[in-house]
Short mmCIF file of C-alpha atoms in Angstrom, two decimals:
data_model
loop_
_atom_site.label_atom_id
_atom_site.label_comp_id
_atom_site.label_asym_id
_atom_site.label_seq_id
_atom_site.Cartn_x
_atom_site.Cartn_y
_atom_site.Cartn_z
CA MET A 221 -19.00 16.07 -4.62
CA ALA A 222 -17.36 13.87 -1.78
CA ARG A 223 -13.42 13.87 -1.02
CA TYR A 224 -12.11 10.38 -0.42
CA SER A 225 -9.29 9.68 1.62
CA THR A 226 -6.60 7.57 0.37
CA ASN A 227 -7.84 5.91 3.26
CA GLU A 228 -10.74 4.68 1.57
CA PHE A 229 -9.12 3.86 -1.44
CA LYS A 230 -10.47 0.62 -3.12
CA ALA A 231 -10.01 -0.78 -6.47
CA GLY A 232 -13.76 0.51 -8.16
CA LEU A 233 -13.40 3.92 -6.64
CA LYS A 234 -14.36 6.77 -8.97
CA ILE A 235 -11.92 10.45 -8.24
CA MET A 236 -10.90 13.21 -10.47
CA LEU A 237 -7.43 13.45 -11.87
CA ASP A 238 -6.06 16.31 -13.53
CA GLN A 239 -9.73 17.33 -14.48
CA ASP A 240 -10.83 13.29 -15.79
CA PRO A 241 -12.93 10.98 -13.94
CA CYS A 242 -10.77 7.92 -13.35
CA ALA A 243 -11.27 4.24 -11.90
CA ILE A 244 -9.25 2.91 -9.25
CA ILE A 245 -8.04 0.11 -10.55
CA GLU A 246 -5.61 -1.52 -7.35
CA ASN A 247 -4.35 0.53 -4.28
CA GLU A 248 -1.26 -0.50 -2.22
CA PHE A 249 -0.06 1.28 1.29
CA ILE A 250 2.51 0.93 1.52
CA LYS A 251 5.12 1.95 4.63
CA PRO A 252 8.65 1.75 5.42
CA GLY A 253 8.94 0.80 9.03
CA LYS A 254 9.12 4.08 10.55
CA GLY A 255 8.59 6.55 8.06
CA GLN A 256 6.44 7.86 5.52
CA ALA A 257 3.35 6.49 3.86
CA PHE A 258 2.68 6.49 0.64
CA ASN A 259 -0.88 4.87 -1.34
CA ARG A 260 0.07 3.78 -4.84
CA VAL A 261 -2.41 3.41 -7.25
CA LYS A 262 -3.01 2.05 -10.37
CA ILE A 263 -6.04 4.32 -11.79
CA ARG A 264 -7.84 3.63 -15.33
CA ASN A 265 -8.71 7.18 -16.48
CA LEU A 266 -12.08 6.79 -17.71
CA LYS A 267 -11.95 8.92 -20.52
CA ASN A 268 -9.53 7.84 -22.30
CA GLY A 269 -9.01 4.31 -20.96
CA ARG A 270 -5.32 5.09 -20.17
CA VAL A 271 -3.91 3.00 -17.41
CA ILE A 272 -1.19 5.06 -15.12
CA GLU A 273 0.32 4.58 -11.78
CA ARG A 274 0.59 7.39 -9.38
CA THR A 275 1.59 8.04 -5.60
CA PHE A 276 -0.08 9.73 -2.99
CA LYS A 277 1.21 10.27 0.79
CA SER A 278 -1.43 8.81 2.86
CA GLY A 279 -3.77 10.82 4.90
CA GLU A 280 -4.22 13.37 1.42
CA SER A 281 -8.00 13.84 0.37
CA VAL A 282 -8.75 13.82 -3.37
CA GLU A 283 -12.48 14.94 -5.32
CA GLY A 284 -14.89 11.58 -6.15
CA ALA A 285 -16.10 11.91 -9.61
CA ASP A 286 -19.74 11.47 -10.23
CA VAL A 287 -19.71 8.44 -12.14
CA MET A 288 -21.90 5.65 -12.58
CA ASP A 289 -22.62 3.34 -14.92
CA ILE A 290 -26.86 2.47 -16.46
CA GLU A 291 -28.10 -0.02 -18.83
CA VAL A 292 -29.54 1.55 -22.61
CA GLN A 293 -30.35 0.11 -25.41
CA TYR A 294 -28.54 1.54 -28.72
CA LEU A 295 -31.34 3.54 -30.63
CA TYR A 296 -29.92 5.12 -33.80
CA ASN A 297 -27.04 7.09 -34.79
CA ASP A 298 -27.83 10.69 -36.96
CA GLY A 299 -24.26 11.18 -38.44
CA GLU A 300 -23.33 13.17 -35.40
CA PHE A 301 -24.48 11.69 -32.95
CA TRP A 302 -25.62 8.40 -31.21
CA HIS A 303 -28.51 7.49 -29.29
CA PHE A 304 -29.52 4.94 -25.98
CA MET A 305 -32.93 5.12 -24.18
CA VAL A 306 -33.17 3.76 -20.53
CA PRO A 307 -35.90 1.02 -21.42
CA ASP A 308 -37.71 2.00 -18.30
CA THR A 309 -37.95 5.79 -18.07
CA PHE A 310 -37.59 6.08 -21.62
CA GLU A 311 -34.73 8.73 -20.64
CA GLN A 312 -32.74 9.19 -23.87
CA TYR A 313 -28.75 10.42 -23.84
CA GLN A 314 -27.06 10.89 -26.75
CA ALA A 315 -23.07 10.37 -27.32
CA ASP A 316 -20.24 11.81 -28.98
CA SER A 317 -18.05 9.83 -31.15
CA THR A 318 -15.09 10.10 -28.36
CA ALA A 319 -17.39 8.22 -26.24
CA VAL A 320 -18.40 5.60 -29.11
CA GLU A 321 -15.35 5.50 -30.68
CA GLU A 322 -13.79 1.90 -29.50
CA VAL A 323 -17.35 -0.35 -29.77
CA VAL A 324 -19.25 2.21 -32.83
CA LYS A 325 -18.60 -1.64 -34.76
CA TRP A 326 -20.41 -3.64 -31.74
CA LEU A 327 -23.77 -1.07 -31.70
CA LYS A 328 -26.32 -2.93 -33.20
CA GLU A 329 -29.91 -1.74 -33.14
CA GLN A 330 -31.69 -2.59 -30.00
CA ASP A 331 -29.11 -4.16 -28.49
CA MET A 332 -28.61 -3.59 -24.34
CA CYS A 333 -25.58 -1.35 -23.65
CA THR A 334 -23.89 0.26 -20.35
CA MET A 335 -23.07 3.08 -20.17
CA THR A 336 -20.94 5.45 -18.40
CA LEU A 337 -22.28 8.53 -17.14
CA TRP A 338 -19.98 11.52 -15.76
CA ASN A 339 -22.27 14.41 -14.37
CA ASP A 340 -25.17 13.15 -15.98
CA SER A 341 -23.38 13.13 -19.56
CA PRO A 342 -21.86 9.87 -21.69
CA LEU A 343 -18.35 9.26 -21.12
CA SER A 344 -18.11 6.25 -22.82
CA VAL A 345 -19.91 2.70 -23.56
CA THR A 346 -19.39 -0.68 -23.10
CA PRO A 347 -21.01 -3.29 -25.98
CA PRO A 348 -22.76 -6.59 -24.44
CA ASN A 349 -20.55 -9.25 -24.73
CA PHE A 350 -21.56 -10.72 -27.40
CA VAL A 351 -22.84 -9.51 -30.10
CA GLU A 352 -24.93 -11.28 -33.43
CA LEU A 353 -23.98 -9.30 -36.43
CA ALA A 354 -24.98 -10.42 -40.14
CA VAL A 355 -21.64 -10.78 -42.32
CA ALA A 356 -22.05 -8.14 -45.18
CA GLU A 357 -18.56 -9.44 -46.96
CA THR A 358 -16.02 -12.18 -47.51
CA ASP A 359 -14.34 -14.51 -50.01
CA PRO A 360 -16.63 -16.76 -51.14
CA GLY A 361 -16.42 -20.27 -48.37
CA LEU A 362 -14.87 -23.31 -49.32
CA LYS A 363 -17.09 -26.40 -49.70
CA GLY A 364 -16.37 -29.13 -47.21
CA ASP A 365 -14.06 -26.61 -44.86
CA THR A 366 -15.76 -27.68 -41.52
CA SER A 367 -12.80 -27.77 -39.49
CA GLY A 368 -12.44 -23.55 -39.65
CA GLY A 369 -8.18 -24.08 -38.91
CA GLY A 370 -6.80 -21.23 -40.84
CA GLY A 371 -10.00 -18.79 -41.63
CA LYS A 372 -10.32 -15.48 -43.24
CA PRO A 373 -10.88 -11.38 -42.62
CA ALA A 374 -15.25 -10.80 -42.89
CA THR A 375 -17.00 -7.12 -42.58
CA MET A 376 -19.61 -7.42 -40.71
CA GLU A 377 -23.04 -5.28 -41.29
CA SER A 378 -21.48 -2.96 -38.49
CA GLY A 379 -18.01 -2.17 -40.24
CA ALA A 380 -16.02 -4.40 -38.23
CA VAL A 381 -13.41 -6.82 -39.33
CA VAL A 382 -13.14 -10.24 -37.90
CA ARG A 383 -11.70 -13.48 -38.30
CA VAL A 384 -13.93 -16.27 -39.46
CA PRO A 385 -13.51 -20.05 -40.15
CA LEU A 386 -13.66 -20.82 -44.16
CA PHE A 387 -17.42 -22.14 -44.36
CA VAL A 388 -18.99 -18.52 -43.51
CA GLN A 389 -21.05 -16.74 -46.13
CA ILE A 390 -21.70 -13.67 -46.64
CA GLY A 391 -25.25 -12.96 -45.15
CA GLU A 392 -25.02 -15.23 -42.36
CA MET A 393 -25.35 -14.19 -38.96
CA ILE A 394 -22.39 -15.29 -36.21
CA ARG A 395 -21.87 -14.82 -32.68
CA ILE A 396 -18.81 -12.34 -31.96
CA ASP A 397 -17.16 -11.40 -28.17
CA THR A 398 -17.05 -8.18 -28.33
CA ARG A 399 -14.45 -8.24 -25.51
CA THR A 400 -11.14 -10.23 -28.05
CA GLY A 401 -13.12 -9.16 -31.35
CA GLU A 402 -13.26 -13.41 -31.47
CA TYR A 403 -15.74 -15.22 -33.73
CA VAL A 404 -17.62 -17.80 -31.38
CA SER A 405 -20.32 -19.53 -33.76
CA ARG A 406 -22.85 -19.24 -36.34
CA VAL A 407 -26.07 -18.59 -35.37
CA LYS A 408 -29.32 -20.35 -36.54
CA GLU A 409 -32.07 -18.29 -37.60
CA MET B 80 4.89 -19.93 16.41
CA LEU B 81 4.43 -18.48 19.60
CA ALA B 82 5.51 -21.65 21.14
CA THR B 83 8.73 -21.82 19.58
CA ILE B 84 9.24 -18.11 20.77
CA ARG B 85 8.57 -18.72 24.20
CA THR B 86 10.87 -21.79 24.48
CA PHE B 87 13.38 -19.43 22.83
CA PHE B 88 13.09 -16.89 25.45
CA ALA B 89 12.67 -19.28 28.34
CA GLN B 90 16.05 -21.40 27.47
CA LYS B 91 18.23 -17.79 27.60
CA GLU B 92 16.54 -16.66 30.72
CA VAL B 93 14.75 -13.92 29.15
CA LEU B 94 11.77 -12.61 31.34
CA GLU B 95 7.93 -12.26 29.64
CA VAL B 96 6.12 -9.52 30.75
CA GLU B 97 2.69 -7.37 30.09
CA THR B 98 2.17 -3.77 29.85
CA PRO B 99 -0.71 -1.89 29.47
CA LEU B 100 -2.52 -1.61 25.67
CA LEU B 101 -4.25 1.17 27.50
CA CYS B 102 -2.01 4.19 28.46
CA SER B 103 -2.16 7.79 29.57
CA ALA B 104 -0.07 8.60 27.22
CA THR B 105 1.68 8.07 23.58
CA GLY B 106 4.54 8.76 21.07
CA THR B 107 5.04 11.76 19.58
CA ASP B 108 6.23 10.28 16.04
CA PRO B 109 4.58 12.47 13.52
CA GLN B 110 3.98 9.15 10.98
CA LEU B 111 2.06 7.19 13.35
CA ASP B 112 -1.37 7.42 14.07
CA PHE B 113 -2.70 6.33 17.42
CA PHE B 114 -6.13 5.30 18.35
CA ALA B 115 -7.39 7.14 21.02
CA SER B 116 -10.08 6.60 24.32
CA PHE B 117 -11.98 8.15 27.53
CA TYR B 118 -11.94 6.17 30.98
CA ARG B 119 -15.73 8.02 31.94
CA CYS B 120 -14.86 9.97 34.91
CA LYS B 121 -17.94 12.76 35.52
CA PRO B 122 -17.31 15.69 34.67
CA LYS B 123 -14.26 15.37 33.40
CA ASN B 124 -12.99 12.58 30.77
CA LYS B 125 -9.59 11.24 30.70
CA GLU B 126 -8.24 10.78 27.49
CA MET B 127 -6.59 7.55 27.36
CA PHE B 128 -4.65 6.08 24.43
CA LEU B 129 -4.19 2.19 22.60
CA GLN B 130 -0.76 2.32 22.40
CA THR B 131 1.48 1.86 18.63
CA SER B 132 3.95 -0.37 20.66
CA PRO B 133 5.07 -1.39 24.19
CA GLU B 134 7.98 0.39 24.15
CA PHE B 135 7.55 2.80 26.56
CA ALA B 136 6.22 1.31 29.37
CA MET B 137 8.80 -1.65 27.93
CA LYS B 138 11.65 0.40 29.23
CA ARG B 139 10.12 1.67 32.39
CA LEU B 140 10.24 -1.84 33.81
CA LEU B 141 14.00 -2.04 32.31
CA ALA B 142 15.07 1.33 34.04
CA ALA B 143 13.40 -0.16 37.52
CA GLY B 144 15.68 -3.19 37.01
CA SER B 145 14.04 -6.00 35.60
CA GLY B 146 16.90 -7.21 33.28
CA SER B 147 16.14 -9.04 30.25
CA ILE B 148 12.50 -8.92 29.07
CA PHE B 149 10.10 -9.79 25.89
CA GLN B 150 6.88 -9.29 24.92
CA ILE B 151 3.97 -10.79 22.91
CA CYS B 152 0.49 -8.02 22.78
CA LYS B 153 -1.05 -6.43 20.46
CA ALA B 154 -0.46 -3.08 19.25
CA PHE B 155 -2.73 -0.67 17.39
CA ARG B 156 -1.91 1.74 14.22
CA ASN B 157 -4.74 3.74 13.01
CA ALA B 158 -5.20 4.37 9.51
CA GLU B 159 -2.49 2.11 7.92
CA THR B 160 -4.93 -0.72 6.07
CA GLY B 161 -2.97 -2.53 3.65
CA ARG B 162 -2.15 -6.26 2.04
CA PHE B 163 0.86 -6.13 5.13
CA HIS B 164 -1.01 -3.84 7.19
CA ASN B 165 -3.60 -4.15 9.84
CA PRO B 166 -4.68 -1.11 12.09
CA GLU B 167 -4.71 -3.73 15.19
CA PHE B 168 -1.30 -6.37 14.69
CA SER B 169 0.75 -8.82 17.32
CA ILE B 170 3.89 -7.39 18.08
CA LEU B 171 6.97 -9.57 19.41
CA GLU B 172 8.83 -6.95 21.40
CA TRP B 173 12.04 -7.77 23.36
CA TYR B 174 15.56 -6.30 25.50
CA ARG B 175 18.51 -7.26 26.13
CA VAL B 176 20.58 -5.53 28.36
CA GLY B 177 24.07 -5.05 27.77
CA PHE B 178 23.56 -6.22 23.96
CA SER B 179 25.31 -4.46 21.49
CA LEU B 180 23.08 -3.94 18.19
CA ASP B 181 25.13 -6.66 16.40
CA GLN B 182 24.62 -8.66 19.21
CA LEU B 183 20.47 -8.50 18.75
CA MET B 184 21.39 -9.13 15.16
CA ASP B 185 22.33 -12.31 16.02
CA GLU B 186 20.34 -12.89 18.58
CA VAL B 187 17.12 -12.21 15.76
CA ALA B 188 18.96 -14.25 13.37
CA GLU B 189 18.73 -16.81 15.45
CA LEU B 190 15.12 -16.77 16.70
CA LEU B 191 14.27 -16.41 13.20
CA ILE B 192 15.73 -19.48 11.92
CA LYS B 193 14.28 -21.34 14.40
CA VAL B 194 10.38 -20.17 13.55
CA ASN B 195 10.95 -20.40 9.98
CA ARG B 196 9.79 -23.46 8.58
CA GLN B 197 11.92 -22.77 5.29
CA ALA B 198 15.64 -22.99 5.52
CA ILE B 199 17.58 -20.22 5.74
CA PRO B 200 20.70 -20.62 3.70
CA ASN B 201 22.24 -17.24 4.89
CA VAL B 202 21.94 -14.05 6.59
CA GLN B 203 22.32 -10.75 4.97
CA LYS B 204 24.28 -7.93 7.11
CA ILE B 205 24.05 -5.08 5.01
CA SER B 206 24.66 -0.78 5.70
CA TYR B 207 21.30 1.67 5.05
CA LYS B 208 24.04 3.64 2.66
CA ASP B 209 25.68 0.61 0.94
CA ILE B 210 22.90 -0.71 -0.47
CA PHE B 211 21.03 2.42 -0.86
CA GLU B 212 24.17 3.35 -3.17
CA GLN B 213 24.20 -0.25 -4.49
CA VAL B 214 20.62 0.29 -6.00
CA THR B 215 20.47 3.63 -6.98
CA GLY B 216 23.84 5.28 -6.89
CA LEU B 217 22.82 7.83 -4.20
CA ASN B 218 24.21 8.89 -1.48
CA PRO B 219 21.51 8.46 0.96
CA LEU B 220 23.12 10.76 4.70
CA VAL B 221 23.58 13.86 2.56
CA PHE B 222 20.89 15.00 0.73
CA CYS B 223 21.15 16.64 -2.80
CA GLN B 224 17.83 17.53 -3.94
CA GLN B 225 18.97 17.79 -8.13
CA SER B 226 20.44 14.26 -7.76
CA TYR B 227 17.60 12.80 -5.77
CA THR B 228 15.01 14.64 -9.18
CA GLU B 229 17.42 13.64 -11.23
CA TYR B 230 16.96 9.82 -10.36
CA ALA B 231 13.47 9.78 -10.05
CA LEU B 232 13.09 11.81 -13.24
CA LYS B 233 14.87 8.99 -14.60
CA ASN B 234 13.88 5.73 -12.70
CA GLY B 235 9.52 6.45 -13.45
CA ILE B 236 8.94 7.82 -10.26
CA LYS B 237 8.28 11.29 -10.91
CA ASP B 238 5.66 11.52 -8.52
CA ALA B 239 8.27 11.58 -5.45
CA VAL B 240 9.64 14.98 -7.00
CA SER B 241 6.20 16.93 -6.52
CA LEU B 242 5.94 14.64 -3.04
CA CYS B 243 9.43 15.05 -1.76
CA GLU B 244 10.33 18.58 -2.72
CA THR B 245 12.80 19.44 0.21
CA ASP B 246 12.07 16.77 2.29
CA HIS B 247 15.22 14.27 2.67
CA SER B 248 13.47 11.66 5.27
CA MET B 249 10.58 11.61 2.36
CA TRP B 250 12.63 11.53 -0.48
CA LEU B 251 14.47 8.26 1.55
CA ASP B 252 11.13 6.30 2.66
CA PHE B 253 10.46 6.86 -1.28
CA ILE B 254 12.73 5.64 -3.36
CA PHE B 255 13.82 3.29 -0.08
CA SER B 256 10.26 2.16 -0.11
CA TYR B 257 10.14 1.76 -4.43
CA LYS B 258 13.22 0.88 -5.32
CA VAL B 259 15.54 -0.81 -2.76
CA GLN B 260 13.31 -2.79 -1.43
CA PRO B 261 11.61 -4.76 -3.66
CA SER B 262 15.59 -5.29 -4.42
CA LEU B 263 15.68 -7.75 -1.47
CA THR B 264 12.71 -9.50 -2.31
CA GLY B 265 14.97 -12.13 -3.77
CA GLN B 266 16.64 -12.53 0.32
CA MET B 267 15.40 -15.12 2.85
CA LEU B 268 16.85 -12.69 6.03
CA CYS B 269 18.05 -9.28 5.23
CA MET B 270 19.38 -7.08 7.73
CA VAL B 271 19.68 -3.39 6.76
CA TYR B 272 21.32 -1.80 10.17
CA GLY B 273 22.89 1.92 10.46
CA TYR B 274 19.54 4.15 9.35
CA PRO B 275 20.11 7.67 8.71
CA ALA B 276 20.54 9.77 11.87
CA ILE B 277 17.15 11.73 10.34
CA GLN B 278 15.62 8.69 10.57
CA SER B 279 17.00 7.55 14.20
CA SER B 280 13.27 7.21 15.99
CA LEU B 281 14.28 6.16 18.81
CA ALA B 282 17.73 4.73 18.58
CA ARG B 283 21.30 6.30 19.83
CA ILE B 284 23.10 7.94 17.85
CA ASN B 285 26.48 6.79 16.16
CA GLN B 286 29.40 7.73 18.44
CA GLN B 287 31.82 7.19 15.40
CA ASN B 288 29.69 8.83 12.23
CA SER B 289 27.15 11.69 13.81
CA LEU B 290 25.09 10.90 10.27
CA VAL B 291 24.17 8.06 10.91
CA SER B 292 22.00 5.96 13.88
CA ASP B 293 22.35 2.24 15.29
CA ARG B 294 18.93 0.95 13.99
CA PHE B 295 18.54 -1.69 12.10
CA GLU B 296 15.63 -3.32 10.16
CA VAL B 297 14.66 -6.65 9.23
CA PHE B 298 13.51 -7.76 6.03
CA ILE B 299 12.04 -11.22 4.57
CA LYS B 300 11.74 -11.73 1.07
CA GLY B 301 12.06 -8.00 1.05
CA VAL B 302 8.73 -7.75 3.33
CA GLU B 303 10.16 -5.40 6.60
CA ILE B 304 9.04 -7.50 9.70
CA GLY B 305 10.60 -5.40 13.04
CA ASN B 306 13.47 -2.37 13.75
CA GLY B 307 15.53 -3.04 16.18
CA PHE B 308 17.24 -0.44 18.19
CA PHE B 309 20.47 0.55 20.52
CA GLU B 310 18.07 2.56 22.73
CA LEU B 311 18.80 6.40 23.33
CA SER B 312 18.76 6.30 27.11
CA ASP B 313 19.51 9.90 27.42
CA ALA B 314 16.58 11.57 28.56
CA VAL B 315 17.05 15.22 27.67
CA GLU B 316 18.16 13.89 23.56
CA GLN B 317 14.18 12.14 23.84
CA GLU B 318 12.61 15.16 25.16
CA GLN B 319 14.30 17.26 22.29
CA ARG B 320 13.27 14.52 20.30
CA PHE B 321 9.22 14.78 21.44
CA ASP B 322 9.90 18.27 20.87
CA LEU B 323 10.99 18.21 17.50
CA GLU B 324 8.70 15.56 16.50
CA ASN B 325 5.74 18.06 18.46
CA LYS B 326 7.19 20.52 16.29
CA ALA B 327 6.79 18.50 13.33
CA ARG B 328 3.09 17.26 14.09
CA LYS B 329 2.37 21.08 14.18
CA ALA B 330 3.70 21.98 10.51
CA LYS B 331 1.62 19.20 9.75
CA GLY B 332 -1.38 20.27 11.29
CA LEU B 333 -1.99 17.16 13.63
CA ALA B 334 -2.42 17.39 17.36
CA VAL B 335 0.78 18.16 19.19
CA ILE B 336 0.94 15.17 21.96
CA LYS B 337 1.92 15.49 25.67
CA LYS B 338 5.20 14.29 26.30
CA ASP B 339 5.16 11.13 28.33
CA GLU B 340 6.75 12.39 31.65
CA LYS B 341 6.76 8.55 33.33
CA PHE B 342 8.91 7.33 30.61
CA LEU B 343 11.44 10.65 30.69
CA ALA B 344 11.24 10.29 34.70
CA ALA B 345 12.26 6.53 33.87
CA LEU B 346 15.30 7.73 31.54
CA ARG B 347 16.40 10.29 34.16
CA ALA B 348 16.50 7.27 36.36
CA GLY B 349 18.21 5.57 34.03
CA LEU B 350 17.68 2.96 31.69
CA PRO B 351 20.45 0.52 31.05
CA GLU B 352 22.06 0.04 28.01
CA CYS B 353 20.51 -1.93 25.75
CA SER B 354 19.57 -2.99 22.25
CA GLY B 355 15.87 -4.18 21.54
CA ILE B 356 13.29 -4.52 18.80
CA ALA B 357 9.92 -5.06 17.83
CA LEU B 358 8.88 -7.84 15.56
CA GLY B 359 5.51 -8.10 13.46
CA LEU B 360 3.88 -11.35 14.70
CA ASP B 361 1.47 -11.52 11.69
CA ARG B 362 4.00 -10.74 9.10
CA LEU B 363 6.50 -13.01 9.89
CA LEU B 364 4.08 -15.80 10.31
CA MET B 365 2.31 -14.92 7.11
CA SER B 366 6.37 -15.12 5.46
CA VAL B 367 6.69 -18.21 7.33
CA ALA B 368 3.65 -19.82 5.93
CA ASP B 369 4.65 -18.30 2.30
CA PHE B 370 1.33 -16.13 1.64
CA ASP B 371 1.63 -12.66 0.39
CA SER B 372 -1.23 -10.64 2.67
CA LEU B 373 -2.01 -10.54 6.23
CA ASP B 374 -5.71 -11.66 5.30
CA ASP B 375 -4.43 -14.90 4.70
CA VAL B 376 -2.72 -15.33 8.29
CA ILE B 377 -5.65 -12.95 10.31
CA ALA B 378 -8.68 -14.76 10.88
CA PHE B 379 -11.05 -11.77 11.13
CA PRO B 380 -8.98 -8.56 9.32
CA PHE B 381 -9.92 -5.24 9.82
CA ASP B 382 -12.96 -4.69 7.72
CA ARG B 383 -14.28 -7.97 9.03
CA ALA B 384 -13.21 -6.86 12.37
#
């Protein structure tokens, strides 16, 4: 894999750090008037999502990470692995629980997701920004309440728990923003 | 802004000069990377350097008896790109014959107050040692790896420990950039003088205290705008510094630079006692116009040049 100099650092660049693939979020070039230059870099570890700050001496180089994003369709879970497919090529990828840990509650069969590959194996999966899921369980709705104020917890078919307005009933489909985990609207069938 | 600057110097009878940007020699500072080019003269090409500042040529004029001079020109520094850095930038450099460093600091303040649209309520002057101690509790002039390391670990800059190791100067650069400089952001105009002797650059070593140099930096809202010296005029010492810097270059795996003999000859002929400073005009414009990135004041920054 190519090496990158600090002079090439910019947001989005994928590099290896402490044996983990990372993405640069922010890069600041710091140089005192007559002195050593540094690059102060904010980096997201793509394995665990943690953001750390690291300083490099300017001019140093680091190994790039072979990381890329692909669009895949979620197929099924066999109990141990989650299976995805690239629709154009029918190429399949199986992701383990660490790769889907954060998002498994939003996964619905046939939905399109973004998969991040590292050295051609799944590192993480990002669900679509909005998913439509059926309500599996919630307290009975109150008739006439349409204001949506207050709300109640509801468990989705996928296991996710979302706060919904009081009028939402078991079996209804709702639209959820996966980035915030918030209820958006009911879906007319 | 340029008109204000030119009027300012005209009133003080400081002569505007022009010196070459493309020169046959350049500085040896291991921290300054330059652009090199070639003048075609077959079969052998002549190596030429885009200047990182017009300092050497201007000092040659001073040695030739020009009196006080100023110049507005471009300067080039390789591999410096960032929010506050563009590899090609504008410099205002001026030299005042017979001025002490303190007199020059006063003149810098006078000019900046003229140029700045926002009021500058007070000009703070503070020594490097005092501000460093105030912020960190560490003595910048005497290196103590243990106390520097303890400070770094306690204050969230642990990367300094592995990067700087036993390099006193790098430690100072790290701590100053990460801790001291941010503490200046609330100050409109602050001048820090008495930089450690190990960071003297082209400034004279202070005659009372050999641990500090007669060098200051100007900060507007925490952004460094310029660097001023009481100029080193001793040709022997200057040549020694070139040799030392070349040694440091070698240690870093950088090419050794041919010493600028024309500049050294000028020093031998006699540079009058003078103080000089270079101000970054793009940064000055940025702070005057209240922007926080050079991209906002440069029509075509490096990545679009």
